[in-house]
Amino acid sequence: MTVLRWLHTIQSGTVKMYDPQGYYLKQIPIANLTLRTGYYAVDNNIDYMTQGAFRQASGKFDHAIDPELGESALGPHQRASDTLTNDLSKNRYFGLQPYVKYLELCRRRPFKKFEDLLHVMDPERVEMLQEVYEHLEDVDFQAGLWLENFVEGGHVPATFYCVAVEQLLRSMASDRHWYERPNRPNAFTLPQLQEIRKISIARVLCDVGDSVTRIQRQAFLRISPSNPLCGCNEIEGIDFWAWEDNSCSNDGSYHGPDYQS
């Protein structure tokens, strides 16, 4: 979804690397990694980056973008490009409606002039839009999101929240192969669904990260006293016995992963 490109505003412009014990090693501008997959194979960079994935903080939830991303999107490959310009252009390439159309859809009220935006953003930000756009319906969707106030009790623009949630709900409702649908061929059983729902990003990183032996249970949140590091053997995973098929001939043995070892 193009609306998710707003998340570039909370992305850090540098990738920080840590060793498995959590000691900071180095950092590299994220733009310099574009199309440089070979860098990950050098030394233990992929392991250091995996550690940084759950140790490094995100960018601030504000209305600014990290200079590393704002001034260069592709690093040395194309210095004249930047992330925000690319995001704005993609909104136009995909033929998205003006910002005000989504605003009216979510707010269920008309917005006819720039002054109406004072209900959703600060006066100085409305002035910024007036300096760039001649008419309210000229305002690009992404540009409006960059300046809009956050939803009450949250850290994202209200219209971003509205559009993203609506799209996710529609995707689940319209996907006839959605994994939770009970009326499709070979649908998951309830015990299988219960096992699938146990999976977390922490468990995934434990399973695929070669150097990950300790991680916080809520890996999308920072390590803290309320979200401390714990051993991977303490992170719940899937019990594949839920997929046991008695109709298949076997020796009765099971060699799945042991999350308690």
CSV table of C-alpha atoms in Angstrom, one decimal:
chain,number,residue,atom,x,y,z
A,1,MET,CA,0.0,0.0,0.0
A,2,THR,CA,1.4,3.4,-1.0
A,3,VAL,CA,0.0,4.9,2.3
A,4,LEU,CA,2.7,2.9,4.1
A,5,ARG,CA,5.4,5.0,2.5
A,6,TRP,CA,4.6,7.5,5.3
A,7,LEU,CA,6.6,5.2,7.5
A,8,HIS,CA,9.8,6.5,5.9
A,9,THR,CA,9.5,9.4,8.3
A,10,ILE,CA,10.2,7.2,11.2
A,11,GLN,CA,13.0,5.3,9.6
A,12,SER,CA,16.6,5.9,10.7
A,13,GLY,CA,19.0,6.9,8.1
A,14,THR,CA,21.7,4.7,9.5
A,15,VAL,CA,21.9,1.0,10.2
A,16,LYS,CA,23.6,0.2,13.5
A,17,MET,CA,25.4,-3.0,14.1
A,18,TYR,CA,25.8,-4.9,17.3
A,19,ASP,CA,27.5,-8.1,18.3
A,20,PRO,CA,25.5,-11.0,19.9
A,21,GLN,CA,26.3,-9.7,23.4
A,22,GLY,CA,24.7,-6.3,22.5
A,23,TYR,CA,27.9,-4.3,22.2
A,24,TYR,CA,27.7,-1.5,19.6
A,25,LEU,CA,30.2,-2.0,16.7
A,26,LYS,CA,29.6,0.5,13.9
A,27,GLN,CA,27.0,2.1,11.7
A,28,ILE,CA,26.6,2.7,7.9
A,29,PRO,CA,24.2,5.0,6.0
A,30,ILE,CA,21.3,3.0,4.8
A,31,ALA,CA,21.4,4.7,1.4
A,32,ASN,CA,24.9,3.2,0.9
A,33,LEU,CA,23.5,-0.3,1.1
A,34,THR,CA,21.2,0.1,-1.8
A,35,LEU,CA,22.0,-2.6,-4.4
A,36,ARG,CA,25.0,-3.7,-2.4
A,37,THR,CA,24.0,-7.2,-1.3
A,38,GLY,CA,27.6,-8.3,-1.3
A,39,TYR,CA,28.2,-6.1,1.9
A,40,TYR,CA,26.0,-8.5,3.9
A,41,ALA,CA,28.3,-11.4,3.2
A,42,VAL,CA,31.5,-9.6,4.4
A,43,ASP,CA,32.7,-10.6,7.8
A,44,ASN,CA,29.6,-11.1,10.0
A,45,ASN,CA,27.7,-8.1,8.8
A,46,ILE,CA,24.4,-9.9,8.3
A,47,ASP,CA,24.6,-11.1,11.9
A,48,TYR,CA,25.5,-7.7,13.2
A,49,MET,CA,22.5,-6.2,11.3
A,50,THR,CA,20.2,-8.8,12.6
A,51,GLN,CA,21.1,-7.8,16.1
A,52,GLY,CA,20.6,-4.2,15.2
A,53,ALA,CA,17.1,-5.0,13.9
A,54,PHE,CA,15.8,-5.5,17.4
A,55,ARG,CA,18.3,-3.3,19.4
A,56,GLN,CA,18.3,-0.1,17.3
A,57,ALA,CA,15.6,2.5,18.0
A,58,SER,CA,13.4,3.7,15.2
A,59,GLY,CA,13.5,7.4,14.1
A,60,LYS,CA,11.4,9.9,16.0
A,61,PHE,CA,7.6,10.0,15.5
A,62,ASP,CA,7.5,13.5,14.1
A,63,HIS,CA,7.0,15.4,10.8
A,64,ALA,CA,10.6,15.2,9.7
A,65,ILE,CA,12.7,12.7,7.8
A,66,ASP,CA,16.3,11.6,8.5
A,67,PRO,CA,18.7,13.7,6.4
A,68,GLU,CA,20.3,10.5,5.1
A,69,LEU,CA,17.0,9.5,3.5
A,70,GLY,CA,15.8,13.0,2.6
A,71,GLU,CA,18.9,13.9,0.7
A,72,SER,CA,19.8,10.6,-1.0
A,73,ALA,CA,17.7,7.5,-1.6
A,74,LEU,CA,20.1,5.4,-3.7
A,75,GLY,CA,23.4,6.6,-2.2
A,76,PRO,CA,26.3,6.7,-4.8
A,77,HIS,CA,24.1,5.1,-7.5
A,78,GLN,CA,21.9,8.2,-8.0
A,79,ARG,CA,22.7,11.2,-5.8
A,80,ALA,CA,20.0,13.4,-7.3
A,81,SER,CA,17.3,11.2,-5.9
A,82,ASP,CA,15.7,11.3,-2.5
A,83,THR,CA,13.2,9.2,-0.6
A,84,LEU,CA,10.5,11.8,-0.1
A,85,THR,CA,10.5,12.8,-3.8
A,86,ASN,CA,10.2,9.2,-4.8
A,87,ASP,CA,7.3,8.6,-2.4
A,88,LEU,CA,5.5,11.7,-3.7
A,89,SER,CA,6.0,10.6,-7.3
A,90,LYS,CA,4.8,7.1,-6.8
A,91,ASN,CA,1.5,8.5,-5.4
A,92,ARG,CA,1.1,10.3,-8.7
A,93,TYR,CA,2.2,7.3,-10.8
A,94,PHE,CA,-0.4,5.1,-9.2
A,95,GLY,CA,-3.1,7.7,-9.7
A,96,LEU,CA,-4.0,8.3,-6.1
A,97,GLN,CA,-6.8,10.8,-5.4
A,98,PRO,CA,-5.9,14.1,-3.8
A,99,TYR,CA,-5.3,14.2,0.0
A,100,VAL,CA,-8.6,16.0,0.6
A,101,LYS,CA,-10.6,13.1,-0.9
A,102,TYR,CA,-9.2,10.6,1.6
A,103,LEU,CA,-9.7,13.2,4.4
A,104,GLU,CA,-13.4,13.5,3.5
A,105,LEU,CA,-13.8,9.8,3.3
A,106,CYS,CA,-12.3,9.2,6.7
A,107,ARG,CA,-13.8,12.3,8.5
A,108,ARG,CA,-17.2,12.0,6.8
A,109,ARG,CA,-17.4,15.8,6.2
A,110,PRO,CA,-16.5,18.2,3.4
A,111,PHE,CA,-13.2,20.1,3.2
A,112,LYS,CA,-13.5,22.9,0.7
A,113,LYS,CA,-10.8,25.4,1.5
A,114,PHE,CA,-7.4,25.4,3.1
A,115,GLU,CA,-8.8,26.9,6.3
A,116,ASP,CA,-10.8,23.7,6.8
A,117,LEU,CA,-7.5,21.8,7.3
A,118,LEU,CA,-7.1,23.6,10.7
A,119,HIS,CA,-9.3,20.8,12.1
A,120,VAL,CA,-6.5,18.3,11.2
A,121,MET,CA,-3.2,20.1,11.3
A,122,ASP,CA,-1.5,23.1,12.9
A,123,PRO,CA,-1.8,26.6,11.3
A,124,GLU,CA,1.8,26.8,10.2
A,125,ARG,CA,1.5,23.5,8.4
A,126,VAL,CA,-1.6,24.7,6.5
A,127,GLU,CA,0.4,27.8,5.5
A,128,MET,CA,3.2,25.5,4.1
A,129,LEU,CA,0.7,23.8,1.9
A,130,GLN,CA,-0.8,27.1,0.7
A,131,GLU,CA,2.7,28.2,-0.4
A,132,VAL,CA,3.2,25.1,-2.6
A,133,TYR,CA,-0.3,24.3,-3.8
A,134,GLU,CA,-2.8,26.7,-5.5
A,135,HIS,CA,-5.9,24.7,-4.6
A,136,LEU,CA,-6.8,22.3,-1.8
A,137,GLU,CA,-7.5,19.5,-4.3
A,138,ASP,CA,-4.0,19.9,-5.7
A,139,VAL,CA,-2.5,18.7,-2.4
A,140,ASP,CA,-0.9,15.2,-2.8
A,141,PHE,CA,-2.0,12.5,-0.5
A,142,GLN,CA,1.5,11.9,0.9
A,143,ALA,CA,2.1,15.6,1.4
A,144,GLY,CA,-1.0,15.9,3.5
A,145,LEU,CA,0.0,12.9,5.6
A,146,TRP,CA,3.4,14.4,6.3
A,147,LEU,CA,1.8,17.4,7.9
A,148,GLU,CA,-1.4,16.0,9.5
A,149,ASN,CA,-1.8,15.7,13.3
A,150,PHE,CA,-1.5,12.2,14.8
A,151,VAL,CA,-4.5,10.2,15.7
A,152,GLU,CA,-5.6,10.6,19.4
A,153,GLY,CA,-3.6,8.2,21.5
A,154,GLY,CA,-1.4,7.1,18.6
A,155,HIS,CA,1.8,7.9,16.7
A,156,VAL,CA,0.5,8.0,13.1
A,157,PRO,CA,-1.6,10.6,11.2
A,158,ALA,CA,-5.3,10.0,11.6
A,159,THR,CA,-5.9,9.6,7.8
A,160,PHE,CA,-3.0,7.2,7.6
A,161,TYR,CA,-4.6,5.1,10.3
A,162,CYS,CA,-8.0,5.2,8.7
A,163,VAL,CA,-6.8,4.2,5.2
A,164,ALA,CA,-4.3,1.5,6.4
A,165,VAL,CA,-6.9,-0.2,8.7
A,166,GLU,CA,-9.6,0.0,6.0
A,167,GLN,CA,-7.3,-1.5,3.4
A,168,LEU,CA,-6.2,-4.3,5.7
A,169,LEU,CA,-9.8,-5.2,6.6
A,170,ARG,CA,-10.8,-5.2,3.0
A,171,SER,CA,-7.8,-7.4,2.0
A,172,MET,CA,-8.7,-10.0,4.6
A,173,ALA,CA,-12.4,-9.9,3.7
A,174,SER,CA,-11.9,-10.2,0.0
A,175,ASP,CA,-9.0,-12.8,0.0
A,176,ARG,CA,-10.7,-16.2,-0.5
A,177,HIS,CA,-7.5,-17.8,0.4
A,178,TRP,CA,-7.0,-15.9,3.7
A,179,TYR,CA,-5.5,-18.4,6.1
A,180,GLU,CA,-8.2,-18.0,8.8
A,181,ARG,CA,-11.1,-18.8,6.4
A,182,PRO,CA,-12.7,-22.0,7.6
A,183,ASN,CA,-14.6,-22.7,4.3
A,184,ARG,CA,-11.8,-23.1,1.9
A,185,PRO,CA,-10.2,-26.3,0.7
A,186,ASN,CA,-7.7,-27.8,3.1
A,187,ALA,CA,-8.4,-25.0,5.6
A,188,PHE,CA,-6.4,-24.9,8.8
A,189,THR,CA,-8.0,-26.6,11.8
A,190,LEU,CA,-8.7,-24.7,15.0
A,191,PRO,CA,-5.7,-26.3,16.8
A,192,GLN,CA,-3.5,-25.4,13.8
A,193,LEU,CA,-4.6,-21.8,13.8
A,194,GLN,CA,-4.0,-21.6,17.5
A,195,GLU,CA,-0.4,-22.7,16.9
A,196,ILE,CA,0.1,-20.3,14.0
A,197,ARG,CA,-1.1,-17.4,16.2
A,198,LYS,CA,1.7,-18.1,18.7
A,199,ILE,CA,4.4,-17.0,16.2
A,200,SER,CA,6.0,-13.7,16.9
A,201,ILE,CA,8.8,-11.7,15.2
A,202,ALA,CA,11.0,-12.6,18.1
A,203,ARG,CA,10.5,-16.3,17.4
A,204,VAL,CA,11.2,-15.8,13.7
A,205,LEU,CA,14.5,-14.0,14.4
A,206,CYS,CA,15.5,-16.7,16.9
A,207,ASP,CA,14.9,-19.3,14.2
A,208,VAL,CA,16.5,-17.6,11.2
A,209,GLY,CA,19.1,-15.4,12.9
A,210,ASP,CA,22.3,-17.4,13.2
A,211,SER,CA,23.7,-15.3,16.1
A,212,VAL,CA,20.4,-14.6,17.9
A,213,THR,CA,20.2,-16.5,21.2
A,214,ARG,CA,18.6,-13.8,23.3
A,215,ILE,CA,15.9,-11.3,22.3
A,216,GLN,CA,13.0,-9.3,23.9
A,217,ARG,CA,9.6,-11.0,23.6
A,218,GLN,CA,8.1,-7.9,22.0
A,219,ALA,CA,10.8,-7.5,19.4
A,220,PHE,CA,9.2,-4.4,17.7
A,221,LEU,CA,9.5,-2.6,21.1
A,222,ARG,CA,12.8,-1.5,22.6
A,223,ILE,CA,14.6,-3.5,25.3
A,224,SER,CA,13.5,-2.2,28.7
A,225,PRO,CA,12.8,-3.4,32.2
A,226,SER,CA,9.2,-4.2,31.1
A,227,ASN,CA,10.5,-5.8,27.9
A,228,PRO,CA,13.8,-7.5,28.9
A,229,LEU,CA,16.0,-9.8,26.9
A,230,CYS,CA,15.3,-13.5,27.4
A,231,GLY,CA,16.7,-16.7,26.0
A,232,CYS,CA,15.3,-18.0,22.7
A,233,ASN,CA,14.2,-21.2,24.4
A,234,GLU,CA,11.8,-19.0,26.4
A,235,ILE,CA,10.1,-17.7,23.3
A,236,GLU,CA,7.0,-19.7,22.4
A,237,GLY,CA,6.9,-21.4,19.0
A,238,ILE,CA,4.7,-23.7,16.9
A,239,ASP,CA,3.9,-27.2,18.1
A,240,PHE,CA,3.8,-29.1,14.8
A,241,TRP,CA,1.9,-32.0,16.4
A,242,ALA,CA,-1.2,-30.0,15.4
A,243,TRP,CA,-0.4,-31.1,11.8
A,244,GLU,CA,-0.2,-34.8,12.6
A,245,ASP,CA,-1.9,-36.9,10.0
A,246,ASN,CA,-2.8,-40.3,11.1
A,247,SER,CA,-3.7,-41.3,7.6
A,248,CYS,CA,-0.1,-41.1,6.6
A,249,SER,CA,2.2,-44.2,7.2
A,250,ASN,CA,5.2,-43.4,9.4
A,251,ASP,CA,7.2,-44.8,12.2
A,252,GLY,CA,5.5,-42.7,14.7
A,253,SER,CA,8.6,-40.5,15.4
A,254,TYR,CA,8.7,-36.8,15.2
A,255,HIS,CA,11.8,-34.7,14.6
A,256,GLY,CA,10.5,-31.1,14.7
A,257,PRO,CA,12.3,-28.2,16.4
A,258,ASP,CA,12.6,-28.4,20.2
A,259,TYR,CA,12.1,-24.8,21.5
A,260,GLN,CA,12.9,-25.9,25.1
A,261,SER,CA,16.4,-27.1,24.4
